[in-house]
Structure formats: structure tokens, C-alpha cells
Amino acid sequence: METQTTLPTNQSAAEIRSDNAHSSVACIAGEMQQVEQLLRDQMQSKYEDLSPLLAHGALLGGKRLRPALVLLAAKASGELKRDHVVLGTVVEMIHTATLIHDDVLDAADQRRHLPTVNAKWNDQTSILLGDYLFAQAFTLSATLGSTQACQWIGDAARRVCEGELRQIFTSGFANLSEQDYFDIIRGKTAELCRVSCQLGGCYSGADAAAQTALAEFGENLGIAFQIADDYLDVWGSTDRVGKTLGTDLLQAKPTLPLIRLLQTDPAMQTQLDELQDASDDERCQAIMSNLDRSDAKEYTLARAKQFAANAIAAIDFLPASAAKKALQEIAMFSVNRNF
Amino acid sequence: METQTTLPTNQSAAEIRSDNAHSSVACIAGEMQQVEQLLRDQMQSKYEDLSPLLAHGALLGGKRLRPALVLLAAKASGELKRDHVVLGTVVEMIHTATLIHDDVLDAADQRRHLPTVNAKWNDQTSILLGDYLFAQAFTLSATLGSTQACQWIGDAARRVCEGELRQIFTSGFANLSEQDYFDIIRGKTAELCRVSCQLGGCYSGADAAAQTALAEFGENLGIAFQIADDYLDVWGSTDRVGKTLGTDLLQAKPTLPLIRLLQTDPAMQTQLDELQDASDDERCQAIMSNLDRSDAKEYTLARAKQFAANAIAAIDFLPASAAKKALQEIAMFSVNRNF
């Protein structure tokens, strides 16, 4: 994965965030700002002692990818409305809730160049803040006048949990097939991207075929993004990614690089088993050197690019527009990033 | 608090559950069974490896108090419908989600005579199962045809989290006033009881005044229940309650018995501070003996009874019915239980 620019602290997602007028998402810059504003409004409590926590939570969100998907899918397929700003905020809040809980699961202490909630406060606070965000997101989605968004978003959130639970249940370098892996990341990562695009289309008045195509775009994009995340956890730079790396390896999460390594060199399983009692550093270095000797790096990147290409193809039939172009650029960006 | 009966394992809530035809809730026995069935249906996944976890989760629910409140409030104020069975299941799922997360927060290993999810699996699984239940509950509430339930339930769930967060932020025997304490338990416990009664009334066709009265009943009942829980954590029996006791004391949660003790004997604060480095057993025993020397026991029970009486009075104006009688019996039971 090529290094393109050195990104300033806390600005790592400038490609997607609205504050970069030159980015490919300039066509939704105004609406992205409305999402930021609504997000800040939603992260307020009448209890003053909770304010610093909620404000910190709002900063931890990812690259604002999911709101951008809602808005761009809407604009590429029909009319962009205020409902989309609400929907974008809802999916970002759900995403942030899952990130905050993930940081507890991973015992991570840094996210987007900021301390995690568990690092700055504690695990208990993280669990409750995640729950708070889930509840608030669902309440907000219920302001939309129909139950469609509530159902789709609730269903998507459940599938995210299902994917994460299955990931835990299959951890420990067990014989996880590539198919199982894709099934898991389809839940834990791709599902929210899928539903973001589908909601964008549904609330813009797009027909059923366009909604399906947008959903397919989102799902393939999400899978590409997660494979790239797995890649960066092994071969990324902590400075650029802005979070603790190597955690997947240490936690024996079955990610694509490892699955590939085990597929192409079955004797590796024994070696990995023997490393169970080694120190974190030893274990990490041993796995890394084996990964570097295999074709796991090239294979992982190739698979990510394949899903990104599928995403781009899925919406090829949409009429040309700045929004369509932006969606396709995001798909390319998903596998050509260093953070 | 008087001991009345010795309850069989796993049957501790026979007073409220539908399987006791002689109970005060016989008038909703059929609907309570429908709630149990729907709950089991909702706790199924297409992934076989998740089945034991979900089935265990369904057993961890509390006394099925909240579904009973939805159904009884409906029947006491209008027409009991299928919607109420759905609503009862939704609030029970949200309640179960909060219990599962609470068990992580408290590092508890037993709940309702069963191992907690964190004890049987691990903390990660507990966090994700709780999230799964939240998401599934919101999806189910969105099947009701209007966004009313989604909004109220989402809002109630947020207030529950707000209450729990404030409890954490005020722990450590700080100078928490009784008012703050009531404010916190109004969120963390009473809110779901309040919304259960309100939803029961709203979906039965009750008028605004009756809905408000039912909501007031639920809130006061919930506060009484929580005070009684705090009481049982200090003076209950582990066998009867079916969970680890004394955890509030050890975690320095500001519960009513402790707040009362500090109010009536300000010198206690110094003594408590000095105990910070003592062993769990020493600390627990020292606090207990101070509590027993004070009027905290009688005071706590009197306050609980006062809220139960407020609950009973709030729905006094409803026409006489088996359902109204059952609601008032539950209010009395809330403070006359030993589990």
C-alpha cells in the first residue's frame, strides 16, 4: 500500500470529511457539515458531568465514511433531503458506538490519534457510552416519520454484532475458511456501509433496482475497507493509522493475511501453537516474518482491490454525476490509503 | 424485609411470571406466555454457534416485571392487544441487555442462580450480546407500524445509560445527596418501568390523563424496586437473591443505605476513606457493622415503602379490575420481597 501524504494529527480523514473543499466529496460539503452539527447536538446531555465524555465520544468517530455514503448515494440516485442528514448522523452514531465497544474488546488505548474512552476513563464508561449512543441513534432514526429506517438500521446493527460475536467464537487461529472470514466481515464492517447506501437510495426516491445496486456497492466497499484495515494492522504505520497496531495478531484474530498464510503453509499452524506462551513481542515478530516470507501481503491487497472493483462496477449504470464519481473514488481510496 | 417463602432455584420470580396460575397476574397469563415465546423466537440466529449463547441470554432476564407492567397497564386502562405482547418483549430484551452489561461492569458471576455471560463466556461476548439484544429489540419495536414506540423506548434506553453513567461518575463515597441518588435511580431503573406502563396505556387507547398516571405509577414502582435492591445487596441472602451480594459496598456505589449512614454520621467518611486499602472482606464487614449500628436499614425500607405507596395512589382513580389489583400488588411486592 503506497504512502501518499503525511497527514496532520486528527485530520486523517480529510479525503472524506466535509472540511476539505477540494476533495471528491465537495458536492455534499454543506450536508456533511450539517451531519457534524447534528452529531454534536446529539452528544449533549442535561447533566454537565457527562459533557466532556460525550464531546470526546463525538471525536472518536471514524472517517465519517458512512454519512458520506448516505449523502452520496442519495445524490447519485435522486433527491438529497434533510432526512439524509439525519440518517447519516444515525449511522455514524451507531458506528461510533461499535468503535467504542471494540476498543474495550481490544483493550486499545488510542484511536484516531486520541486516547480511547477506556484509556481516558475506564471500561465501564466505555460500555455505557456505547449503549448511550445506540439508544440515542435509534431515537433519532425514529424521528423520520416512518419505521423503515428504524427496521433497517436495527437489523444492520444486529448483523454487526453477529459478525463480531462469530469473530470471537472463531478466534485462536482455528481452521477458519476464507468463506467464513468474508461472512464475518460482511457482518461486522460491510453491513453498515451497505445499509448507509441503501438508505440513501431509498429516501431519495430511487427505484428498487437502484437501491439494490447501491446496497451492493456499499457491501463490496465495506468488505474492501475491512480487508485494507486487516492489511494495515500488519503492515501499516502507527503514526499514520492513529491507533495501536498488531492487535489482531496478538489477539489471534483470524484476519485475511493469517488465513492466507495458513492456507499456503499448513505447517504454520503447529508453529503458531508453539508460540502461544511466547511474549507479545516475540509472537508478533515471528508471525510477521512468516507473513513476509509468504504471498499474504500481495494476496490480501489483491482481494481488497477485487472487492473495490466490484463496488465500482455495481453502480456503473447510474447516470454520470459528481456524486457517482465520488462514490467510485471512495471505493478506490478504500484500498489506496495508509490510514 | 421479611422472609416469606423459600423459593426453588430458577423460579424466584414466580409471583410475576405467567407460569403461576394462582398469582396476581393470572389475568394476563396467556399474554405472558406469548411474551416468553416471542422472546425465545427473537433469541435465535441462523448461525448455530451462537445458539447456546442466545438461549442462555434469554434465561438471564429478570422477573419479567416489565412485560407484566406493559400488559397489566394495557388491561387496566383499555384493550389488551397483540401490540402489547411485542412491546413487552421489546422492553424485556432491553432490560436483559442492560443486565448483561451490568454484570460486566460489576464483574458479577451469578445472576438468577445462573452463571453470568461474562462468567460462562467472557467480557467481550457479554458486551456484544448486550449490543445484539439492543439492536434486535429496536428492530422488533419498529414492526409496530408507528414510530411512537421506537422513540419512547430509544429515549428510555438513553436515560437508563445516563443514570448508570452518572452513578459511575459519582462513585467512591463522594458527597452524593439523596436527591442525586433518586435522580440516578430514576434513570437507571425507574425509566424502563415508567415507559412500560406508559406504552401499555398508549397502545390500549387510554386517554392522556390515564397514560400520565400509569407512567407515574411505573416510575414510583421502579424507584421502590431499586431501593429494595440496594437494601437486598446489603441485607439479603445470596441463596434467595440468586446473585453475588455486597458488590455495591465493595464497588463504593453510593446506595441509599450508605448515603443515609453518611448523612447521619459525617465522621463515617473519614473511616470509609481509611478502609480503602483494606481487603474486600474487612471493608465489607466494617461497613456492615456501621450500617447495622445506624438507622439506615429502617430508613431505607421506609423510603421504599413510601414510593410504593405513591405508585399505588397514582392509579387509584382507574376503575376496579383484576389488572389494576395486580399492579397494586406488584407495588406492594416490590418492597416485601426477599429476592
mmCIF file of C-alpha atoms in Angstrom, chain A residues 11 14-26 29:
data_model
loop_
_atom_site.group_PDB
_atom_site.id
_atom_site.type_symbol
_atom_site.label_atom_id
_atom_site.label_comp_id
_atom_site.label_asym_id
_atom_site.label_seq_id
_atom_site.Cartn_x
_atom_site.Cartn_y
_atom_site.Cartn_z
ATOM 1 C CA GLN A 11 -7.193 15.264 10.279
ATOM 2 C CA ALA A 14 -9.606 14.781 5.150
ATOM 3 C CA GLU A 15 -10.395 12.943 1.934
ATOM 4 C CA ILE A 16 -13.854 12.178 3.171
ATOM 5 C CA ARG A 17 -14.656 14.883 5.688
ATOM 6 C CA SER A 18 -16.516 17.922 4.531
ATOM 7 C CA ASP A 19 -13.845 20.341 5.636
ATOM 8 C CA ASN A 20 -11.769 19.674 2.550
ATOM 9 C CA ALA A 21 -13.392 21.661 -0.232
ATOM 10 C CA HIS A 22 -11.045 20.190 -2.842
ATOM 11 C CA SER A 23 -11.979 16.617 -2.041
ATOM 12 C CA SER A 24 -14.116 14.404 -4.201
ATOM 13 C CA VAL A 25 -16.991 14.905 -1.786
ATOM 14 C CA ALA A 26 -17.203 18.682 -2.252
ATOM 15 C CA ALA A 29 -19.834 19.544 1.747
#
